[in-house]
Amino acid sequence: AQSVTQPDIHITVSEGASLELRCNYSYGATPYLFWYVQSPGQGLQLLLKYFSGDTLVQGIKGFEAEFKRSQSSFNLRKPSVHWSDAAEYFCAVGLAYSGGGADGLTFGKGTHLIIQP
Amino acid sequence: EAGVTQFPSHSVIEKGQTVTLRCDPISGHDNLYWYRRVMGKEIKFLLHFVKESKQDESGMPNNRFLAERTGGTYSTLKVQPAELEDSGVYFCASSLTGRHSYEQYFGPGTRLTVT
């Protein structure tokens, strides 16, 4: 069965500093890869996705992620964080179903991002 | 365009009682998913509807959980009877068909507390 590992439960970063959140997945083939963010009281918002092609994908809010097949990783990065980026971040993988669409996603446990002033 | 909505936002019930959660997907989204996050754990897939049909219900914990999507629009998730371990946040998500089905839009969740 596929699995997603986010090794960092909490990460504290100073405002303006760079950020990298780690994500590793376990699956025999390349799944579809996603990063979601959940701010307090909000639902999960899709930050970015990787299906195929260019391994560096750009997302919303200035985030990017790089797919590295050899490392089974899909790390999320941002060059300069803002206080509003404080939230919980989830890495997820998805697979196709026979009907040609997506089945349920498999999530990591999430990483809480804390921004220091 | 309205997003995915869920009702109620919070529910507190006693063990043994019944609770029904509702999800209204984005209009036109044939795919509807239910997920659950138990405190301290990851978000887990429960089941997937394509229109009114259950495509995959492999994540449903047991037969105390019943999901329906009559008419292929909104969906309900009933827990009967509720147990303490059912406490958590229940998320609903929806998506279009085809390649766009991988972009799932999530609702704010229903926080269920069983006492």
PDB file of C-alpha atoms in Angstrom:
ATOM      1  CA  ALA A   1       0.000   0.000   0.000  1.00  0.00           C
ATOM      2  CA  GLN A   2       1.154   3.510  -0.711  1.00  0.00           C
ATOM      3  CA  SER A   3       2.254   5.767   2.114  1.00  0.00           C
ATOM      4  CA  VAL A   4       3.302   9.369   2.577  1.00  0.00           C
ATOM      5  CA  THR A   5       5.836  10.519   5.152  1.00  0.00           C
ATOM      6  CA  GLN A   6       6.191  14.038   6.426  1.00  0.00           C
ATOM      7  CA  PRO A   7       9.042  13.693   8.918  1.00  0.00           C
ATOM      8  CA  ASP A   8       8.616  17.099  10.545  1.00  0.00           C
ATOM      9  CA  ILE A   9       5.582  17.559  12.772  1.00  0.00           C
ATOM     10  CA  HIS A  10       6.475  21.163  13.600  1.00  0.00           C
ATOM     11  CA  ILE A  11       8.776  23.617  11.874  1.00  0.00           C
ATOM     12  CA  THR A  12       9.576  27.126  13.116  1.00  0.00           C
ATOM     13  CA  VAL A  13      10.866  29.686  10.665  1.00  0.00           C
ATOM     14  CA  SER A  14      11.575  33.381  11.016  1.00  0.00           C
ATOM     15  CA  GLU A  15       9.536  35.719   8.874  1.00  0.00           C
ATOM     16  CA  GLY A  16      11.423  36.430   5.666  1.00  0.00           C
ATOM     17  CA  ALA A  17      13.480  33.260   5.874  1.00  0.00           C
ATOM     18  CA  SER A  18      13.316  30.447   3.359  1.00  0.00           C
ATOM     19  CA  LEU A  19      11.252  27.316   3.933  1.00  0.00           C
ATOM     20  CA  GLU A  20      11.448  23.697   2.896  1.00  0.00           C
ATOM     21  CA  LEU A  21       8.903  21.082   4.009  1.00  0.00           C
ATOM     22  CA  ARG A  22       9.803  17.499   3.344  1.00  0.00           C
ATOM     23  CA  CYS A  23       7.633  14.795   1.848  1.00  0.00           C
ATOM     24  CA  ASN A  24       8.509  11.253   0.847  1.00  0.00           C
ATOM     25  CA  TYR A  25       6.169   8.719  -0.647  1.00  0.00           C
ATOM     26  CA  SER A  26       6.247   4.986  -1.053  1.00  0.00           C
ATOM     27  CA  TYR A  27       4.705   3.469  -4.126  1.00  0.00           C
ATOM     28  CA  GLY A  28       5.785   1.246  -7.000  1.00  0.00           C
ATOM     29  CA  ALA A  29       4.955   3.769  -9.693  1.00  0.00           C
ATOM     30  CA  THR A  30       4.913   7.542  -9.813  1.00  0.00           C
ATOM     31  CA  PRO A  31       1.684   8.738  -8.273  1.00  0.00           C
ATOM     32  CA  TYR A  32       0.131  12.115  -8.668  1.00  0.00           C
ATOM     33  CA  LEU A  33       1.491  14.440  -5.982  1.00  0.00           C
ATOM     34  CA  PHE A  34      -0.122  17.309  -4.127  1.00  0.00           C
ATOM     35  CA  TRP A  35       0.478  19.822  -1.383  1.00  0.00           C
ATOM     36  CA  TYR A  36      -2.467  21.206   0.553  1.00  0.00           C
ATOM     37  CA  VAL A  37      -2.567  23.871   3.240  1.00  0.00           C
ATOM     38  CA  GLN A  38      -5.052  24.243   6.062  1.00  0.00           C
ATOM     39  CA  SER A  39      -5.310  27.516   7.923  1.00  0.00           C
ATOM     40  CA  PRO A  40      -7.153  27.579  11.258  1.00  0.00           C
ATOM     41  CA  GLY A  41     -10.904  27.212  10.759  1.00  0.00           C
ATOM     42  CA  GLN A  42     -10.539  26.658   7.034  1.00  0.00           C
ATOM     43  CA  GLY A  43     -10.750  23.686   4.729  1.00  0.00           C
ATOM     44  CA  LEU A  44      -7.798  22.260   2.851  1.00  0.00           C
ATOM     45  CA  GLN A  45      -6.630  24.431  -0.008  1.00  0.00           C
ATOM     46  CA  LEU A  46      -4.651  23.015  -2.920  1.00  0.00           C
ATOM     47  CA  LEU A  47      -1.252  24.714  -3.171  1.00  0.00           C
ATOM     48  CA  LEU A  48       0.168  22.832  -6.125  1.00  0.00           C
ATOM     49  CA  LYS A  49       0.154  19.513  -7.945  1.00  0.00           C
ATOM     50  CA  TYR A  50       2.439  17.316 -10.020  1.00  0.00           C
ATOM     51  CA  PHE A  51       1.102  14.998 -12.684  1.00  0.00           C
ATOM     52  CA  SER A  52       3.965  14.679 -15.159  1.00  0.00           C
ATOM     53  CA  GLY A  53       6.491  16.738 -17.110  1.00  0.00           C
ATOM     54  CA  ASP A  54       8.588  19.470 -15.529  1.00  0.00           C
ATOM     55  CA  THR A  55       9.665  18.274 -12.103  1.00  0.00           C
ATOM     56  CA  LEU A  56       9.610  21.778 -10.620  1.00  0.00           C
ATOM     57  CA  VAL A  57       6.041  22.938 -10.203  1.00  0.00           C
ATOM     58  CA  GLN A  58       4.831  26.348  -9.217  1.00  0.00           C
ATOM     59  CA  GLY A  59       1.831  26.872  -7.006  1.00  0.00           C
ATOM     60  CA  ILE A  60      -0.162  29.605  -5.393  1.00  0.00           C
ATOM     61  CA  LYS A  61       1.093  32.002  -2.726  1.00  0.00           C
ATOM     62  CA  GLY A  62       4.669  31.821  -3.997  1.00  0.00           C
ATOM     63  CA  PHE A  63       5.176  28.128  -3.208  1.00  0.00           C
ATOM     64  CA  GLU A  64       6.971  25.637  -5.399  1.00  0.00           C
ATOM     65  CA  ALA A  65       7.757  21.937  -5.138  1.00  0.00           C
ATOM     66  CA  GLU A  66      10.277  19.687  -6.782  1.00  0.00           C
ATOM     67  CA  PHE A  67       9.618  16.063  -7.669  1.00  0.00           C
ATOM     68  CA  LYS A  68      12.684  13.843  -7.372  1.00  0.00           C
ATOM     69  CA  ARG A  69      11.950  10.366  -8.619  1.00  0.00           C
ATOM     70  CA  SER A  70      15.245   8.896  -7.386  1.00  0.00           C
ATOM     71  CA  GLN A  71      14.477  10.027  -3.846  1.00  0.00           C
ATOM     72  CA  SER A  72      10.680   9.483  -3.967  1.00  0.00           C
ATOM     73  CA  SER A  73      10.365  13.008  -2.668  1.00  0.00           C
ATOM     74  CA  PHE A  74       8.184  16.013  -3.325  1.00  0.00           C
ATOM     75  CA  ASN A  75       9.468  18.795  -1.077  1.00  0.00           C
ATOM     76  CA  LEU A  76       7.685  22.105  -0.766  1.00  0.00           C
ATOM     77  CA  ARG A  77       9.683  25.335  -0.804  1.00  0.00           C
ATOM     78  CA  LYS A  78       9.197  29.044  -0.456  1.00  0.00           C
ATOM     79  CA  PRO A  79      12.041  31.576  -0.692  1.00  0.00           C
ATOM     80  CA  SER A  80      10.646  34.016   1.862  1.00  0.00           C
ATOM     81  CA  VAL A  81       7.833  33.208   4.292  1.00  0.00           C
ATOM     82  CA  HIS A  82       5.229  35.638   5.533  1.00  0.00           C
ATOM     83  CA  TRP A  83       3.411  35.532   8.870  1.00  0.00           C
ATOM     84  CA  SER A  84       0.243  34.569   6.967  1.00  0.00           C
ATOM     85  CA  ASP A  85       1.903  31.317   5.889  1.00  0.00           C
ATOM     86  CA  ALA A  86       1.500  29.936   9.411  1.00  0.00           C
ATOM     87  CA  ALA A  87      -0.729  26.899   8.895  1.00  0.00           C
ATOM     88  CA  GLU A  88      -0.661  23.127   8.619  1.00  0.00           C
ATOM     89  CA  TYR A  89       0.690  21.673   5.388  1.00  0.00           C
ATOM     90  CA  PHE A  90      -0.192  18.276   3.978  1.00  0.00           C
ATOM     91  CA  CYS A  91       1.499  16.273   1.288  1.00  0.00           C
ATOM     92  CA  ALA A  92      -0.753  13.815  -0.552  1.00  0.00           C
ATOM     93  CA  VAL A  93      -0.580  11.239  -3.318  1.00  0.00           C
ATOM     94  CA  GLY A  94      -3.299  10.065  -5.654  1.00  0.00           C
ATOM     95  CA  LEU A  95      -3.800   7.231  -8.073  1.00  0.00           C
ATOM     96  CA  ALA A  96      -6.057   6.751 -11.034  1.00  0.00           C
ATOM     97  CA  TYR A  97      -9.036   4.482 -10.944  1.00  0.00           C
ATOM     98  CA  SER A  98     -10.209   2.427 -13.881  1.00  0.00           C
ATOM     99  CA  GLY A  99     -12.769   4.994 -14.867  1.00  0.00           C
ATOM    100  CA  GLY A 100      -9.984   7.422 -15.639  1.00  0.00           C
ATOM    101  CA  GLY A 101     -10.399   9.690 -12.688  1.00  0.00           C
ATOM    102  CA  ALA A 102      -8.910  10.098  -9.276  1.00  0.00           C
ATOM    103  CA  ASP A 103      -9.523   7.833  -6.347  1.00  0.00           C
ATOM    104  CA  GLY A 104      -9.118   8.944  -2.769  1.00  0.00           C
ATOM    105  CA  LEU A 105      -5.912  10.680  -1.762  1.00  0.00           C
ATOM    106  CA  THR A 106      -3.389   9.330   0.728  1.00  0.00           C
ATOM    107  CA  PHE A 107      -2.126  12.022   3.069  1.00  0.00           C
ATOM    108  CA  GLY A 108       0.891  12.508   5.240  1.00  0.00           C
ATOM    109  CA  LYS A 109       0.402  13.437   8.893  1.00  0.00           C
ATOM    110  CA  GLY A 110       0.951  17.114   8.207  1.00  0.00           C
ATOM    111  CA  THR A 111       3.535  19.685   9.241  1.00  0.00           C
ATOM    112  CA  HIS A 112       2.663  22.655  11.431  1.00  0.00           C
ATOM    113  CA  LEU A 113       4.485  25.754  10.249  1.00  0.00           C
ATOM    114  CA  ILE A 114       5.153  28.381  12.910  1.00  0.00           C
ATOM    115  CA  ILE A 115       6.404  31.806  11.868  1.00  0.00           C
ATOM    116  CA  GLN A 116       8.551  33.789  14.268  1.00  0.00           C
ATOM    117  CA  PRO A 117       8.492  37.588  13.956  1.00  0.00           C
TER     118      PRO A 117
ATOM    119  CA  GLU B   1     -18.873  30.085  -7.342  1.00  0.00           C
ATOM    120  CA  ALA B   2     -19.679  28.494  -3.998  1.00  0.00           C
ATOM    121  CA  GLY B   3     -17.174  26.033  -2.619  1.00  0.00           C
ATOM    122  CA  VAL B   4     -17.794  22.734  -0.899  1.00  0.00           C
ATOM    123  CA  THR B   5     -20.005  23.232   2.113  1.00  0.00           C
ATOM    124  CA  GLN B   6     -20.478  20.961   5.096  1.00  0.00           C
ATOM    125  CA  PHE B   7     -23.070  20.927   7.826  1.00  0.00           C
ATOM    126  CA  PRO B   8     -22.881  21.080  10.768  1.00  0.00           C
ATOM    127  CA  SER B   9     -19.535  22.636  11.499  1.00  0.00           C
ATOM    128  CA  HIS B  10     -19.481  21.048  14.938  1.00  0.00           C
ATOM    129  CA  SER B  11     -21.446  18.234  16.530  1.00  0.00           C
ATOM    130  CA  VAL B  12     -21.242  16.898  20.050  1.00  0.00           C
ATOM    131  CA  ILE B  13     -23.161  13.697  20.726  1.00  0.00           C
ATOM    132  CA  GLU B  14     -23.166  10.960  23.311  1.00  0.00           C
ATOM    133  CA  LYS B  15     -21.939   7.466  22.675  1.00  0.00           C
ATOM    134  CA  GLY B  16     -24.710   5.383  21.162  1.00  0.00           C
ATOM    135  CA  GLN B  17     -26.472   8.278  19.486  1.00  0.00           C
ATOM    136  CA  THR B  18     -26.828   8.848  15.766  1.00  0.00           C
ATOM    137  CA  VAL B  19     -25.334  11.716  13.791  1.00  0.00           C
ATOM    138  CA  THR B  20     -25.743  12.657  10.149  1.00  0.00           C
ATOM    139  CA  LEU B  21     -23.220  14.834   8.395  1.00  0.00           C
ATOM    140  CA  ARG B  22     -24.015  16.587   5.153  1.00  0.00           C
ATOM    141  CA  CYS B  23     -21.813  17.669   2.272  1.00  0.00           C
ATOM    142  CA  ASP B  24     -22.788  19.850  -0.664  1.00  0.00           C
ATOM    143  CA  PRO B  25     -20.185  19.610  -3.422  1.00  0.00           C
ATOM    144  CA  ILE B  26     -19.361  22.274  -5.951  1.00  0.00           C
ATOM    145  CA  SER B  27     -22.088  22.369  -8.594  1.00  0.00           C
ATOM    146  CA  GLY B  28     -21.227  20.136 -11.533  1.00  0.00           C
ATOM    147  CA  HIS B  29     -18.690  18.020  -9.659  1.00  0.00           C
ATOM    148  CA  ASP B  30     -19.501  14.366 -10.231  1.00  0.00           C
ATOM    149  CA  ASN B  31     -16.815  13.089  -7.863  1.00  0.00           C
ATOM    150  CA  LEU B  32     -17.422  13.356  -4.131  1.00  0.00           C
ATOM    151  CA  TYR B  33     -15.092  12.080  -1.423  1.00  0.00           C
ATOM    152  CA  TRP B  34     -15.311  11.676   2.344  1.00  0.00           C
ATOM    153  CA  TYR B  35     -12.246  11.760   4.557  1.00  0.00           C
ATOM    154  CA  ARG B  36     -11.683  11.692   8.312  1.00  0.00           C
ATOM    155  CA  ARG B  37      -8.926  12.972  10.546  1.00  0.00           C
ATOM    156  CA  VAL B  38      -8.717  11.525  14.012  1.00  0.00           C
ATOM    157  CA  MET B  39      -6.718  13.686  16.424  1.00  0.00           C
ATOM    158  CA  GLY B  40      -2.998  13.244  15.977  1.00  0.00           C
ATOM    159  CA  LYS B  41      -3.364  11.065  12.919  1.00  0.00           C
ATOM    160  CA  GLU B  42      -3.319  11.635   9.201  1.00  0.00           C
ATOM    161  CA  ILE B  43      -6.336  12.444   7.062  1.00  0.00           C
ATOM    162  CA  LYS B  44      -7.774   9.127   5.905  1.00  0.00           C
ATOM    163  CA  PHE B  45      -9.906   8.402   2.872  1.00  0.00           C
ATOM    164  CA  LEU B  46     -13.320   6.907   3.633  1.00  0.00           C
ATOM    165  CA  LEU B  47     -15.139   6.631   0.335  1.00  0.00           C
ATOM    166  CA  HIS B  48     -15.644   7.984  -3.156  1.00  0.00           C
ATOM    167  CA  PHE B  49     -18.843   8.603  -5.105  1.00  0.00           C
ATOM    168  CA  VAL B  50     -19.077   9.088  -8.834  1.00  0.00           C
ATOM    169  CA  LYS B  51     -22.454  10.725  -9.214  1.00  0.00           C
ATOM    170  CA  GLU B  52     -24.727   8.571  -7.070  1.00  0.00           C
ATOM    171  CA  SER B  53     -22.625   5.398  -7.286  1.00  0.00           C
ATOM    172  CA  LYS B  54     -20.053   4.306  -4.730  1.00  0.00           C
ATOM    173  CA  GLN B  55     -16.790   3.919  -6.643  1.00  0.00           C
ATOM    174  CA  ASP B  56     -14.666   2.947  -3.653  1.00  0.00           C
ATOM    175  CA  GLU B  57     -15.707   2.510  -0.038  1.00  0.00           C
ATOM    176  CA  SER B  58     -12.616   0.644   1.081  1.00  0.00           C
ATOM    177  CA  GLY B  59     -11.845   3.224   3.749  1.00  0.00           C
ATOM    178  CA  MET B  60     -15.125   2.971   5.636  1.00  0.00           C
ATOM    179  CA  PRO B  61     -14.223   1.791   9.158  1.00  0.00           C
ATOM    180  CA  ASN B  62     -17.204  -0.498   9.780  1.00  0.00           C
ATOM    181  CA  ASN B  63     -20.885  -0.953   9.139  1.00  0.00           C
ATOM    182  CA  ARG B  64     -21.853   1.747  11.626  1.00  0.00           C
ATOM    183  CA  PHE B  65     -21.030   4.225   8.851  1.00  0.00           C
ATOM    184  CA  LEU B  66     -23.469   4.713   5.993  1.00  0.00           C
ATOM    185  CA  ALA B  67     -22.915   7.156   3.147  1.00  0.00           C
ATOM    186  CA  GLU B  68     -25.470   8.125   0.552  1.00  0.00           C
ATOM    187  CA  ARG B  69     -25.598  10.440  -2.408  1.00  0.00           C
ATOM    188  CA  THR B  70     -29.121  10.370  -3.720  1.00  0.00           C
ATOM    189  CA  GLY B  71     -29.519  12.043  -7.100  1.00  0.00           C
ATOM    190  CA  GLY B  72     -25.801  12.592  -7.408  1.00  0.00           C
ATOM    191  CA  THR B  73     -25.874  15.952  -5.666  1.00  0.00           C
ATOM    192  CA  TYR B  74     -25.334  16.332  -1.919  1.00  0.00           C
ATOM    193  CA  SER B  75     -24.129  13.483   0.232  1.00  0.00           C
ATOM    194  CA  THR B  76     -24.785  12.401   3.804  1.00  0.00           C
ATOM    195  CA  LEU B  77     -22.638  10.351   6.133  1.00  0.00           C
ATOM    196  CA  LYS B  78     -24.487   8.740   9.000  1.00  0.00           C
ATOM    197  CA  VAL B  79     -22.829   7.236  12.038  1.00  0.00           C
ATOM    198  CA  GLN B  80     -25.103   4.896  13.987  1.00  0.00           C
ATOM    199  CA  PRO B  81     -24.471   4.185  16.803  1.00  0.00           C
ATOM    200  CA  ALA B  82     -21.576   6.528  17.428  1.00  0.00           C
ATOM    201  CA  GLU B  83     -18.580   5.329  19.442  1.00  0.00           C
ATOM    202  CA  LEU B  84     -15.867   7.337  21.187  1.00  0.00           C
ATOM    203  CA  GLU B  85     -13.298   6.476  18.522  1.00  0.00           C
ATOM    204  CA  ASP B  86     -15.471   8.121  15.861  1.00  0.00           C
ATOM    205  CA  SER B  87     -14.483  11.547  17.159  1.00  0.00           C
ATOM    206  CA  GLY B  88     -12.538  13.585  14.646  1.00  0.00           C
ATOM    207  CA  VAL B  89     -12.908  15.974  11.757  1.00  0.00           C
ATOM    208  CA  TYR B  90     -14.817  14.721   8.741  1.00  0.00           C
ATOM    209  CA  PHE B  91     -13.903  16.354   5.452  1.00  0.00           C
ATOM    210  CA  CYS B  92     -15.752  16.247   2.202  1.00  0.00           C
ATOM    211  CA  ALA B  93     -14.167  17.008  -1.168  1.00  0.00           C
ATOM    212  CA  SER B  94     -15.403  17.172  -4.731  1.00  0.00           C
ATOM    213  CA  SER B  95     -13.866  17.253  -8.189  1.00  0.00           C
ATOM    214  CA  LEU B  96     -14.708  17.261 -11.861  1.00  0.00           C
ATOM    215  CA  THR B  97     -14.303  14.195 -14.060  1.00  0.00           C
ATOM    216  CA  GLY B  98     -11.379  13.127 -16.198  1.00  0.00           C
ATOM    217  CA  ARG B  99      -7.921  14.615 -15.623  1.00  0.00           C
ATOM    218  CA  HIS B 100      -9.416  17.408 -13.526  1.00  0.00           C
ATOM    219  CA  SER B 101     -10.699  14.824 -11.079  1.00  0.00           C
ATOM    220  CA  TYR B 102      -7.292  14.878  -9.411  1.00  0.00           C
ATOM    221  CA  GLU B 103      -7.919  18.411  -8.195  1.00  0.00           C
ATOM    222  CA  GLN B 104     -10.073  17.841  -5.180  1.00  0.00           C
ATOM    223  CA  TYR B 105     -11.675  20.819  -3.481  1.00  0.00           C
ATOM    224  CA  PHE B 106     -12.220  20.394   0.223  1.00  0.00           C
ATOM    225  CA  GLY B 107     -14.877  21.694   2.531  1.00  0.00           C
ATOM    226  CA  PRO B 108     -14.116  23.163   5.968  1.00  0.00           C
ATOM    227  CA  GLY B 109     -14.940  19.910   7.725  1.00  0.00           C
ATOM    228  CA  THR B 110     -17.327  18.828  10.463  1.00  0.00           C
ATOM    229  CA  ARG B 111     -15.779  18.367  13.890  1.00  0.00           C
ATOM    230  CA  LEU B 112     -17.504  15.440  15.579  1.00  0.00           C
ATOM    231  CA  THR B 113     -17.061  14.854  19.291  1.00  0.00           C
ATOM    232  CA  VAL B 114     -18.499  11.706  20.835  1.00  0.00           C
ATOM    233  CA  THR B 115     -18.661  11.777  24.646  1.00  0.00           C
TER     234      THR B 115
END
